[in-house]
PDB file of C-alpha atoms in Angstrom:
ATOM      1  CA  PRO A 535     -33.026 -66.943 108.482  1.00 26.00           C
ATOM      2  CA  TRP A 536     -29.758 -65.088 108.912  1.00 27.00           C
ATOM      3  CA  THR A 537     -27.274 -65.475 106.060  1.00 33.00           C
ATOM      4  CA  CYS A 538     -23.730 -64.343 105.386  1.00 36.00           C
ATOM      5  CA  PRO A 539     -23.785 -60.601 106.091  1.00 37.00           C
ATOM      6  CA  SER A 540     -22.093 -59.728 102.823  1.00 40.00           C
ATOM      7  CA  ASN A 541     -24.685 -61.695 100.834  1.00 39.00           C
ATOM      8  CA  SER A 542     -27.658 -60.203 102.658  1.00 36.00           C
ATOM      9  CA  LEU A 543     -26.283 -56.700 102.194  1.00 34.00           C
ATOM     10  CA  ARG A 544     -25.637 -57.227  98.504  1.00 36.00           C
ATOM     11  CA  LEU A 545     -29.134 -58.513  97.932  1.00 37.00           C
ATOM     12  CA  ALA A 546     -30.418 -55.377  99.650  1.00 34.00           C
ATOM     13  CA  PHE A 547     -28.291 -52.984  97.573  1.00 33.00           C
ATOM     14  CA  SER A 548     -30.316 -50.531  95.544  1.00 33.00           C
ATOM     15  CA  LYS A 549     -29.865 -46.972  94.343  1.00 33.00           C
ATOM     16  CA  VAL A 550     -33.023 -46.330  96.312  1.00 31.00           C
ATOM     17  CA  ASP A 551     -32.777 -47.066 100.046  1.00 34.00           C
ATOM     18  CA  ARG A 552     -36.294 -48.392 100.313  1.00 35.00           C
ATOM     19  CA  GLU A 553     -36.426 -48.492 104.092  1.00 37.00           C
ATOM     20  CA  THR A 554     -35.217 -45.014 104.977  1.00 33.00           C
ATOM     21  CA  HIS A 555     -35.971 -43.022 101.834  1.00 37.00           C
ATOM     22  CA  LYS A 556     -39.493 -44.073 100.850  1.00 38.00           C
ATOM     23  CA  GLU A 557     -41.488 -41.444  99.018  1.00 35.00           C
ATOM     24  CA  SER A 558     -45.192 -41.631  98.380  1.00 34.00           C
ATOM     25  CA  SER A 559     -45.410 -39.552  95.231  1.00 40.00           C
ATOM     26  CA  LYS A 560     -46.517 -41.200  92.022  1.00 40.00           C
ATOM     27  CA  ALA A 561     -43.321 -40.110  90.245  1.00 38.00           C
ATOM     28  CA  ASP A 562     -41.149 -41.869  92.801  1.00 41.00           C
ATOM     29  CA  GLU A 563     -43.308 -45.000  92.591  1.00 46.00           C
ATOM     30  CA  THR A 564     -42.704 -45.026  88.845  1.00 43.00           C
ATOM     31  CA  ILE A 565     -38.936 -44.743  89.379  1.00 45.00           C
ATOM     32  CA  ASP A 566     -39.107 -47.493  92.007  1.00 62.00           C
ATOM     33  CA  LYS A 567     -40.914 -49.803  89.588  1.00 62.00           C
ATOM     34  CA  ALA A 568     -38.344 -49.018  86.895  1.00 62.00           C
ATOM     35  CA  ASP A 569     -35.580 -50.005  89.331  1.00 69.00           C
ATOM     36  CA  HIS A 570     -37.370 -53.285  90.060  1.00 72.00           C
ATOM     37  CA  ASP A 571     -37.892 -54.049  86.375  1.00 71.00           C
ATOM     38  CA  ASP A 572     -34.265 -53.260  85.572  1.00 75.00           C
ATOM     39  CA  LEU A 573     -33.075 -55.453  88.459  1.00 76.00           C
ATOM     40  CA  ASP A 574     -35.311 -58.337  87.360  1.00 81.00           C
ATOM     41  CA  TYR A 575     -33.941 -58.163  83.819  1.00 79.00           C
ATOM     42  CA  LYS A 576     -30.329 -58.055  84.994  1.00 82.00           C
ATOM     43  CA  LEU A 577     -30.887 -60.932  87.421  1.00 85.00           C
ATOM     44  CA  GLN A 578     -32.293 -63.069  84.596  1.00 85.00           C
ATOM     45  CA  GLU A 579     -29.331 -62.200  82.376  1.00 85.00           C
ATOM     46  CA  TYR A 580     -26.898 -62.901  85.229  1.00 86.00           C
ATOM     47  CA  THR A 581     -28.512 -66.282  85.931  1.00 87.00           C
ATOM     48  CA  SER A 582     -28.461 -67.273  82.252  1.00 86.00           C
ATOM     49  CA  GLN A 583     -24.671 -66.783  82.148  1.00 89.00           C
ATOM     50  CA  THR A 584     -23.917 -69.024  85.136  1.00 91.00           C
ATOM     51  CA  GLU A 585     -22.336 -71.808  83.069  1.00 92.00           C
ATOM     52  CA  GLN A 586     -20.036 -69.382  81.242  1.00 93.00           C
ATOM     53  CA  ARG A 587     -18.810 -67.969  84.541  1.00 93.00           C
ATOM     54  CA  GLN A 588     -18.222 -71.472  85.900  1.00 94.00           C
ATOM     55  CA  GLU A 589     -16.055 -72.320  82.888  1.00 93.00           C
ATOM     56  CA  ILE A 590     -13.936 -69.218  83.439  1.00 93.00           C
ATOM     57  CA  VAL A 591     -13.437 -70.092  87.112  1.00 94.00           C
ATOM     58  CA  LYS A 592     -12.460 -73.665  86.146  1.00 93.00           C
ATOM     59  CA  LEU A 593      -9.837 -72.278  83.756  1.00 92.00           C
ATOM     60  CA  TRP A 594      -8.492 -70.009  86.465  1.00 89.00           C
ATOM     61  CA  PHE A 595      -8.208 -72.900  88.941  1.00 91.00           C
ATOM     62  CA  SER A 596      -6.802 -75.303  86.345  1.00 89.00           C
ATOM     63  CA  GLY A 597      -3.222 -74.057  86.718  1.00 86.00           C
ATOM     64  CA  LYS A 598      -3.198 -73.021  83.034  1.00 88.00           C
ATOM     65  CA  LEU A 599      -3.305 -69.306  83.733  1.00 89.00           C
ATOM     66  CA  TYR A 600       0.136 -68.788  82.202  1.00 89.00           C
ATOM     67  CA  ASP A 601      -0.137 -70.956  79.098  1.00 90.00           C
ATOM     68  CA  ASP A 602      -0.312 -69.514  75.573  1.00 91.00           C
ATOM     69  CA  SER A 603      -4.017 -70.041  74.892  1.00 92.00           C
ATOM     70  CA  LEU A 604      -6.102 -67.002  73.956  1.00 91.00           C
ATOM     71  CA  SER A 605      -8.540 -67.553  76.843  1.00 91.00           C
ATOM     72  CA  SER A 606      -5.675 -67.638  79.354  1.00 92.00           C
ATOM     73  CA  MET A 607      -4.151 -64.490  77.882  1.00 93.00           C
ATOM     74  CA  ILE A 608      -7.480 -62.664  78.129  1.00 92.00           C
ATOM     75  CA  LEU A 609      -7.855 -63.808  81.722  1.00 93.00           C
ATOM     76  CA  ARG A 610      -4.356 -62.597  82.642  1.00 92.00           C
ATOM     77  CA  THR A 611      -4.964 -59.136  81.213  1.00 93.00           C
ATOM     78  CA  SER A 612      -8.151 -58.738  83.270  1.00 94.00           C
ATOM     79  CA  MET A 613      -6.404 -58.840  86.647  1.00 95.00           C
ATOM     80  CA  THR A 614      -3.242 -57.650  88.342  1.00 95.00           C
ATOM     81  CA  GLN A 615      -0.923 -59.891  90.323  1.00 94.00           C
ATOM     82  CA  VAL A 616       0.190 -58.491  93.687  1.00 93.00           C
ATOM     83  CA  GLU A 617       2.902 -60.179  95.734  1.00 90.00           C
ATOM     84  CA  LEU A 618       2.258 -61.114  99.349  1.00 85.00           C
ATOM     85  CA  THR A 619       5.020 -59.890 101.640  1.00 78.00           C
ATOM     86  CA  HIS A 620       5.882 -62.148 104.547  1.00 64.00           C
ATOM     87  CA  HIS A 621       5.544 -60.104 107.713  1.00 58.00           C
ATOM     88  CA  HIS A 622       5.430 -63.154 109.955  1.00 53.00           C
ATOM     89  CA  LEU A 623       8.542 -65.294 110.125  1.00 46.00           C
ATOM     90  CA  ASP A 624       6.520 -68.394 110.999  1.00 50.00           C
ATOM     91  CA  PHE A 625       4.535 -68.144 107.763  1.00 59.00           C
ATOM     92  CA  ASN A 626       5.145 -71.294 105.733  1.00 76.00           C
ATOM     93  CA  VAL A 627       3.355 -71.744 102.406  1.00 82.00           C
ATOM     94  CA  SER A 628       3.709 -75.517 102.120  1.00 85.00           C
ATOM     95  CA  SER A 629       2.410 -76.009 105.663  1.00 89.00           C
ATOM     96  CA  ILE A 630      -0.579 -73.757 104.979  1.00 91.00           C
ATOM     97  CA  CYS A 631      -1.414 -75.678 101.804  1.00 90.00           C
ATOM     98  CA  ASN A 632      -1.239 -78.938 103.811  1.00 92.00           C
ATOM     99  CA  ILE A 633      -3.724 -77.484 106.311  1.00 93.00           C
ATOM    100  CA  PHE A 634      -6.069 -76.508 103.506  1.00 94.00           C
ATOM    101  CA  ARG A 635      -5.682 -79.968 101.985  1.00 93.00           C
ATOM    102  CA  GLU A 636      -6.912 -81.535 105.229  1.00 93.00           C
ATOM    103  CA  MET A 637      -9.816 -79.085 105.333  1.00 93.00           C
ATOM    104  CA  LYS A 638     -10.845 -80.075 101.805  1.00 93.00           C
ATOM    105  CA  GLN A 639     -10.688 -83.763 102.570  1.00 93.00           C
ATOM    106  CA  SER A 640     -12.848 -83.364 105.666  1.00 94.00           C
ATOM    107  CA  TYR A 641     -15.296 -81.153 103.798  1.00 94.00           C
ATOM    108  CA  ARG A 642     -15.651 -83.668 100.950  1.00 92.00           C
ATOM    109  CA  LYS A 643     -16.406 -86.388 103.491  1.00 92.00           C
ATOM    110  CA  GLY A 644     -18.972 -84.185 105.217  1.00 92.00           C
ATOM    111  CA  ASN A 645     -16.903 -84.202 108.400  1.00 92.00           C
ATOM    112  CA  ASN A 646     -16.664 -80.468 108.968  1.00 91.00           C
ATOM    113  CA  ASP A 647     -16.430 -80.799 112.740  1.00 92.00           C
ATOM    114  CA  SER A 648     -13.019 -82.415 112.207  1.00 91.00           C
ATOM    115  CA  TRP A 649     -11.250 -79.371 110.757  1.00 91.00           C
ATOM    116  CA  LYS A 650     -13.146 -76.921 112.976  1.00 92.00           C
ATOM    117  CA  GLN A 651     -12.172 -78.747 116.167  1.00 91.00           C
ATOM    118  CA  LYS A 652      -8.548 -79.097 115.080  1.00 91.00           C
ATOM    119  CA  LEU A 653      -7.984 -75.545 113.872  1.00 93.00           C
ATOM    120  CA  PHE A 654     -10.376 -73.374 115.867  1.00 92.00           C
ATOM    121  CA  THR A 655     -11.894 -72.904 119.279  1.00 90.00           C
ATOM    122  CA  LYS A 656     -14.952 -71.006 120.469  1.00 88.00           C
ATOM    123  CA  MET A 657     -14.301 -67.325 120.965  1.00 82.00           C
ATOM    124  CA  PRO A 658     -14.036 -66.676 124.735  1.00 77.00           C
ATOM    125  CA  THR A 659     -17.079 -64.939 126.226  1.00 68.00           C
ATOM    126  CA  ASP A 660     -14.878 -62.219 127.728  1.00 66.00           C
ATOM    127  CA  MET A 661     -13.331 -61.421 124.337  1.00 65.00           C
ATOM    128  CA  GLN A 662     -15.315 -58.646 122.700  1.00 58.00           C
ATOM    129  CA  TYR A 663     -15.415 -58.058 118.956  1.00 58.00           C
ATOM    130  CA  THR A 664     -16.121 -54.355 119.249  1.00 55.00           C
ATOM    131  CA  ARG A 665     -16.368 -53.165 115.682  1.00 54.00           C
ATOM    132  CA  ASN A 666     -18.727 -50.265 115.128  1.00 52.00           C
ATOM    133  CA  SER A 667     -20.990 -52.550 113.094  1.00 47.00           C
ATOM    134  CA  HIS A 668     -20.647 -55.835 115.000  1.00 45.00           C
ATOM    135  CA  GLU A 669     -24.244 -55.860 116.204  1.00 46.00           C
ATOM    136  CA  SER A 670     -25.637 -55.760 112.677  1.00 44.00           C
ATOM    137  CA  ILE A 671     -23.043 -58.193 111.312  1.00 51.00           C
ATOM    138  CA  PHE A 672     -23.334 -60.716 114.142  1.00 53.00           C
ATOM    139  CA  PRO A 673     -26.829 -60.603 115.645  1.00 49.00           C
ATOM    140  CA  GLU A 674     -27.602 -63.084 118.393  1.00 53.00           C
ATOM    141  CA  PRO A 675     -27.481 -66.051 118.426  1.00 53.00           C
ATOM    142  CA  HIS A 676     -24.875 -66.006 115.622  1.00 59.00           C
ATOM    143  CA  TYR A 677     -22.421 -63.986 117.707  1.00 63.00           C
ATOM    144  CA  ARG A 678     -22.041 -67.086 119.882  1.00 70.00           C
ATOM    145  CA  ASN A 679     -20.920 -69.116 116.850  1.00 81.00           C
ATOM    146  CA  LEU A 680     -17.754 -67.095 116.310  1.00 87.00           C
ATOM    147  CA  MET A 681     -14.463 -68.965 116.587  1.00 90.00           C
ATOM    148  CA  ILE A 682     -10.772 -68.061 116.774  1.00 90.00           C
ATOM    149  CA  PRO A 683      -7.710 -70.064 115.663  1.00 92.00           C
ATOM    150  CA  ASN A 684      -6.564 -72.592 118.225  1.00 91.00           C
ATOM    151  CA  LEU A 685      -3.215 -71.043 119.135  1.00 88.00           C
ATOM    152  CA  GLY A 686      -2.410 -74.080 121.254  1.00 89.00           C
ATOM    153  CA  SER A 687      -2.018 -76.192 118.120  1.00 90.00           C
ATOM    154  CA  HIS A 688       0.710 -75.730 115.519  1.00 89.00           C
ATOM    155  CA  SER A 689      -1.818 -75.761 112.650  1.00 92.00           C
ATOM    156  CA  GLY A 690      -4.031 -73.173 114.331  1.00 91.00           C
ATOM    157  CA  PHE A 691      -1.027 -70.951 115.015  1.00 90.00           C
ATOM    158  CA  LEU A 692       0.130 -71.196 111.385  1.00 90.00           C
ATOM    159  CA  LEU A 693      -3.340 -70.452 110.088  1.00 92.00           C
ATOM    160  CA  GLU A 694      -3.629 -67.302 112.196  1.00 92.00           C
ATOM    161  CA  SER A 695      -0.181 -66.181 110.984  1.00 90.00           C
ATOM    162  CA  PHE A 696      -1.230 -66.771 107.390  1.00 92.00           C
ATOM    163  CA  PHE A 697      -4.414 -64.705 107.658  1.00 93.00           C
ATOM    164  CA  LYS A 698      -2.636 -61.903 109.512  1.00 91.00           C
ATOM    165  CA  ASN A 699       0.041 -61.862 106.842  1.00 90.00           C
ATOM    166  CA  ALA A 700      -2.520 -61.681 104.044  1.00 93.00           C
ATOM    167  CA  PHE A 701      -4.493 -58.777 105.541  1.00 94.00           C
ATOM    168  CA  ILE A 702      -1.367 -56.800 106.476  1.00 92.00           C
ATOM    169  CA  SER A 703       0.172 -57.425 103.043  1.00 92.00           C
ATOM    170  CA  LEU A 704      -2.872 -55.932 101.322  1.00 95.00           C
ATOM    171  CA  LYS A 705      -2.680 -52.867 103.553  1.00 94.00           C
ATOM    172  CA  SER A 706       1.024 -52.304 102.868  1.00 93.00           C
ATOM    173  CA  SER A 707       0.937 -53.033  99.116  1.00 94.00           C
ATOM    174  CA  LYS A 708       1.976 -50.009  97.052  1.00 94.00           C
ATOM    175  CA  MET A 709       0.777 -51.761  93.904  1.00 95.00           C
ATOM    176  CA  LEU A 710      -2.711 -52.204  95.334  1.00 96.00           C
ATOM    177  CA  SER A 711      -2.754 -48.590  96.473  1.00 96.00           C
ATOM    178  CA  THR A 712      -1.904 -47.482  92.926  1.00 96.00           C
ATOM    179  CA  LEU A 713      -4.683 -49.641  91.473  1.00 96.00           C
ATOM    180  CA  ARG A 714      -7.106 -48.000  93.930  1.00 95.00           C
ATOM    181  CA  GLY A 715      -6.387 -44.519  92.687  1.00 94.00           C
ATOM    182  CA  GLY A 716      -3.656 -43.855  95.248  1.00 95.00           C
ATOM    183  CA  GLU A 717      -5.744 -44.881  98.272  1.00 95.00           C
ATOM    184  CA  THR A 718      -3.961 -47.165 100.758  1.00 95.00           C
ATOM    185  CA  VAL A 719      -6.022 -50.086 102.051  1.00 96.00           C
ATOM    186  CA  GLN A 720      -7.279 -49.461 105.580  1.00 95.00           C
ATOM    187  CA  LEU A 721      -7.854 -52.369 107.965  1.00 93.00           C
ATOM    188  CA  ASP A 722     -11.038 -51.010 109.506  1.00 91.00           C
ATOM    189  CA  ASP A 723     -14.818 -51.294 109.489  1.00 88.00           C
ATOM    190  CA  TYR A 724     -15.236 -49.417 106.235  1.00 93.00           C
ATOM    191  CA  ASP A 725     -12.519 -50.765 103.951  1.00 96.00           C
ATOM    192  CA  LEU A 726     -10.996 -54.228 104.508  1.00 95.00           C
ATOM    193  CA  HIS A 727     -11.956 -56.325 107.505  1.00 92.00           C
ATOM    194  CA  HIS A 728     -13.119 -59.656 106.153  1.00 93.00           C
ATOM    195  CA  ALA A 729     -12.619 -62.399 103.587  1.00 96.00           C
ATOM    196  CA  HIS A 730     -14.353 -65.622 102.553  1.00 97.00           C
ATOM    197  CA  LEU A 731     -12.638 -69.009 102.422  1.00 97.00           C
ATOM    198  CA  VAL A 732     -14.131 -71.174  99.674  1.00 97.00           C
ATOM    199  CA  CYS A 733     -13.558 -74.647  98.270  1.00 96.00           C
ATOM    200  CA  HIS A 734     -13.815 -75.083  94.500  1.00 95.00           C
ATOM    201  CA  LEU A 735     -14.799 -78.740  94.316  1.00 93.00           C
ATOM    202  CA  PRO A 736     -14.255 -79.364  90.540  1.00 92.00           C
ATOM    203  CA  SER A 737     -10.564 -78.442  90.848  1.00 92.00           C
ATOM    204  CA  ASP A 738     -10.173 -79.395  94.533  1.00 92.00           C
ATOM    205  CA  GLN A 739      -8.724 -75.965  95.306  1.00 93.00           C
ATOM    206  CA  ILE A 740      -9.070 -73.563  98.207  1.00 95.00           C
ATOM    207  CA  ALA A 741      -9.414 -69.845  97.499  1.00 96.00           C
ATOM    208  CA  ILE A 742      -9.870 -66.776  99.673  1.00 97.00           C
ATOM    209  CA  CYS A 743     -11.958 -63.844  98.462  1.00 97.00           C
ATOM    210  CA  PHE A 744     -11.163 -60.483 100.042  1.00 97.00           C
ATOM    211  CA  HIS A 745     -13.722 -57.720  99.636  1.00 96.00           C
ATOM    212  CA  LEU A 746     -12.238 -54.243  99.985  1.00 96.00           C
ATOM    213  CA  ALA A 747     -14.107 -50.929 100.159  1.00 95.00           C
ATOM    214  CA  GLU A 748     -16.920 -52.585 102.091  1.00 93.00           C
ATOM    215  CA  TYR A 749     -18.644 -49.447 103.378  1.00 93.00           C
ATOM    216  CA  PRO A 750     -17.515 -46.298 101.540  1.00 95.00           C
ATOM    217  CA  GLN A 751     -19.241 -42.988 102.143  1.00 95.00           C
ATOM    218  CA  TYR A 752     -22.280 -42.275 100.007  1.00 94.00           C
ATOM    219  CA  HIS A 753     -21.289 -40.419  96.837  1.00 93.00           C
ATOM    220  CA  PRO A 754     -23.876 -39.395  94.209  1.00 92.00           C
ATOM    221  CA  ARG A 755     -21.580 -40.371  91.347  1.00 91.00           C
ATOM    222  CA  TYR A 756     -19.024 -42.899  92.543  1.00 91.00           C
ATOM    223  CA  PHE A 757     -21.041 -44.741  95.198  1.00 92.00           C
ATOM    224  CA  PRO A 758     -24.774 -43.944  95.012  1.00 90.00           C
ATOM    225  CA  TYR A 759     -25.753 -46.553  97.599  1.00 89.00           C
ATOM    226  CA  HIS A 760     -27.259 -46.258 101.065  1.00 89.00           C
ATOM    227  CA  LEU A 761     -26.009 -49.148 103.235  1.00 87.00           C
ATOM    228  CA  GLY A 762     -27.612 -48.200 106.521  1.00 86.00           C
ATOM    229  CA  LYS A 763     -26.003 -48.200 109.962  1.00 85.00           C
ATOM    230  CA  CYS A 764     -22.713 -49.800 108.901  1.00 84.00           C
ATOM    231  CA  GLN A 765     -22.027 -46.896 106.532  1.00 90.00           C
ATOM    232  CA  GLU A 766     -23.101 -44.000 108.762  1.00 88.00           C
ATOM    233  CA  LEU A 767     -19.689 -43.038 110.186  1.00 89.00           C
ATOM    234  CA  SER A 768     -17.613 -44.140 107.215  1.00 93.00           C
ATOM    235  CA  THR A 769     -14.359 -42.280 106.630  1.00 93.00           C
ATOM    236  CA  LEU A 770     -13.701 -44.038 103.317  1.00 95.00           C
ATOM    237  CA  ILE A 771     -14.096 -41.624 100.406  1.00 95.00           C
ATOM    238  CA  PRO A 772     -14.826 -43.602  97.222  1.00 94.00           C
ATOM    239  CA  ASN A 773     -13.311 -43.169  93.791  1.00 94.00           C
ATOM    240  CA  PRO A 774     -14.006 -45.192  90.612  1.00 90.00           C
ATOM    241  CA  SER A 775     -10.761 -47.187  90.756  1.00 95.00           C
ATOM    242  CA  MET A 776     -11.385 -48.201  94.375  1.00 95.00           C
ATOM    243  CA  ILE A 777     -14.768 -49.715  93.552  1.00 93.00           C
ATOM    244  CA  ASP A 778     -13.619 -51.395  90.338  1.00 94.00           C
ATOM    245  CA  THR A 779     -10.777 -53.222  92.140  1.00 95.00           C
ATOM    246  CA  ARG A 780     -12.505 -54.242  95.351  1.00 95.00           C
ATOM    247  CA  ASN A 781     -12.371 -58.000  94.616  1.00 97.00           C
ATOM    248  CA  VAL A 782      -9.030 -59.595  95.540  1.00 97.00           C
ATOM    249  CA  ILE A 783      -8.475 -63.356  95.308  1.00 97.00           C
ATOM    250  CA  TRP A 784      -5.864 -65.676  96.800  1.00 95.00           C
ATOM    251  CA  ALA A 785      -5.685 -69.171  95.289  1.00 93.00           C
ATOM    252  CA  GLU A 786      -3.983 -72.274  96.613  1.00 91.00           C
ATOM    253  CA  GLN A 787      -2.019 -72.994  93.452  1.00 89.00           C
ATOM    254  CA  TYR A 788      -0.550 -69.446  93.418  1.00 91.00           C
ATOM    255  CA  PRO A 789       0.202 -69.099  97.150  1.00 89.00           C
ATOM    256  CA  HIS A 790       2.703 -66.222  97.063  1.00 89.00           C
ATOM    257  CA  VAL A 791       0.419 -63.711  95.331  1.00 92.00           C
ATOM    258  CA  VAL A 792      -3.107 -62.375  95.206  1.00 95.00           C
ATOM    259  CA  PHE A 793      -5.011 -61.300  92.102  1.00 96.00           C
ATOM    260  CA  VAL A 794      -6.873 -57.995  91.889  1.00 97.00           C
ATOM    261  CA  LEU A 795      -9.816 -58.475  89.527  1.00 96.00           C
ATOM    262  CA  ASP A 796     -10.748 -55.594  87.220  1.00 95.00           C
ATOM    263  CA  VAL A 797     -14.548 -55.609  86.913  1.00 94.00           C
ATOM    264  CA  LEU A 798     -14.411 -53.226  83.942  1.00 93.00           C
ATOM    265  CA  ARG A 799     -12.692 -55.888  81.837  1.00 92.00           C
ATOM    266  CA  HIS A 800     -13.932 -59.099  80.283  1.00 92.00           C
ATOM    267  CA  PRO A 801     -14.573 -61.635  81.757  1.00 94.00           C
ATOM    268  CA  TRP A 802     -14.963 -60.206  85.271  1.00 95.00           C
ATOM    269  CA  ASN A 803     -17.495 -57.596  84.141  1.00 92.00           C
ATOM    270  CA  GLY A 804     -19.876 -60.515  83.646  1.00 92.00           C
ATOM    271  CA  PHE A 805     -19.366 -61.644  87.256  1.00 94.00           C
ATOM    272  CA  VAL A 806     -20.632 -58.478  88.961  1.00 92.00           C
ATOM    273  CA  PHE A 807     -23.852 -59.166  90.844  1.00 86.00           C
ATOM    274  CA  PRO A 808     -26.674 -56.929  89.491  1.00 82.00           C
ATOM    275  CA  HIS A 809     -27.176 -53.561  91.174  1.00 78.00           C
ATOM    276  CA  THR A 810     -24.132 -53.930  93.400  1.00 80.00           C
ATOM    277  CA  PRO A 811     -21.043 -51.705  93.345  1.00 83.00           C
ATOM    278  CA  GLY A 812     -18.477 -53.860  91.552  1.00 90.00           C
ATOM    279  CA  THR A 813     -19.120 -56.872  93.768  1.00 92.00           C
ATOM    280  CA  ILE A 814     -18.199 -60.405  92.700  1.00 95.00           C
ATOM    281  CA  MET A 815     -19.839 -62.790  95.132  1.00 93.00           C
ATOM    282  CA  GLU A 816     -17.566 -65.303  96.830  1.00 95.00           C
ATOM    283  CA  SER A 817     -19.861 -68.174  95.857  1.00 94.00           C
ATOM    284  CA  GLU A 818     -18.710 -67.710  92.245  1.00 95.00           C
ATOM    285  CA  PHE A 819     -15.403 -69.313  93.268  1.00 96.00           C
ATOM    286  CA  GLY A 820     -16.702 -72.254  95.281  1.00 95.00           C
ATOM    287  CA  ASN A 821     -18.593 -73.391  98.348  1.00 96.00           C
ATOM    288  CA  VAL A 822     -18.096 -71.045 101.285  1.00 96.00           C
ATOM    289  CA  LEU A 823     -16.531 -72.837 104.266  1.00 95.00           C
ATOM    290  CA  CYS A 824     -16.176 -69.803 106.525  1.00 94.00           C
ATOM    291  CA  ASP A 825     -15.905 -66.039 106.750  1.00 94.00           C
ATOM    292  CA  VAL A 826     -12.676 -64.655 108.192  1.00 95.00           C
ATOM    293  CA  PHE A 827     -12.563 -61.320 110.036  1.00 92.00           C
ATOM    294  CA  TYR A 828      -9.448 -59.413 111.066  1.00 91.00           C
ATOM    295  CA  ASP A 829      -9.203 -56.900 113.901  1.00 85.00           C
ATOM    296  CA  ALA A 830      -5.720 -55.974 115.142  1.00 78.00           C
ATOM    297  CA  ALA A 831      -7.233 -54.407 118.272  1.00 77.00           C
ATOM    298  CA  LEU A 832      -8.049 -57.896 119.557  1.00 76.00           C
ATOM    299  CA  ASP A 833      -4.314 -58.612 119.936  1.00 67.00           C
ATOM    300  CA  ASN A 834      -4.396 -56.218 122.868  1.00 63.00           C
ATOM    301  CA  GLN A 835      -6.885 -58.490 124.614  1.00 65.00           C
ATOM    302  CA  GLY A 836      -4.361 -61.304 124.635  1.00 62.00           C
ATOM    303  CA  GLY A 837      -6.197 -63.369 122.061  1.00 70.00           C
ATOM    304  CA  SER A 838      -6.336 -63.801 118.320  1.00 84.00           C
ATOM    305  CA  SER A 839      -6.936 -60.925 115.939  1.00 88.00           C
ATOM    306  CA  VAL A 840      -8.517 -63.407 113.525  1.00 92.00           C
ATOM    307  CA  ILE A 841     -12.178 -64.379 113.960  1.00 91.00           C
ATOM    308  CA  VAL A 842     -13.963 -67.048 111.965  1.00 92.00           C
ATOM    309  CA  TYR A 843     -17.633 -67.609 111.273  1.00 91.00           C
ATOM    310  CA  PRO A 844     -18.163 -71.161 109.910  1.00 92.00           C
ATOM    311  CA  HIS A 845     -20.752 -71.728 107.189  1.00 91.00           C
ATOM    312  CA  VAL A 846     -20.669 -75.535 107.344  1.00 89.00           C
TER     313      VAL A 846
END
């Protein structure tokens, strides 16, 4: 069955592209087996540390990030705070948090149709999401499940403004560019075009996980991964800093900022999914309610530039 595209791609990541670069020689089979054995070991180690990672996430969501405890201090030094600039005058933090509060309540009650019907509407059939990779990301029949914010409702309008603001803020952030080795975030197929909205049930918090540098060019040292069709025409040239800072998190209790996680530092180095390039999976932060995609070109079609794929 089809799963979240980011998850399915991550599970397929390998330094050997087994579909397009198979070799029949005995030497290559030995290397392939070594890759499998190494992956199995790392997956076991990753699974055994699940509880430790959950405790770190609980601390982060607890609102105690800025207290004087050693664990909080370690957590603060492992990420960089980046301010969100408000490009949209209608953006209102308290109203957005109220919308997320209603989403959480409906989700806890198992009434997901409630928030979907209030905030979103089916994407019109004449509205085309024409990204270079849309066929592989949204194969039929899942393409028909895409939704857009209901711009006829105040909540839907605010939600679209919020997501637009977040994506544009990351693109225009000089701090984030510096952290990425001087590379400005691009809102395109290959860098930033999606995020994941999650609900962390233990703390009753909403978070949004942005994954940058989604499809960099293949590089033998900095990005030795073959990602197939979605990567073929990539214009994104990778560097170490770009990959190490590709996980950016917005959290409900810190609504004016995002946090750039440094996967080279403890504790986030223990969150990286085995054999993936610096990727922290969104499910580490809670249950995924929906994926959010941004494409400014859709504004020209008279609709929303924000597209949502519900998971519940």
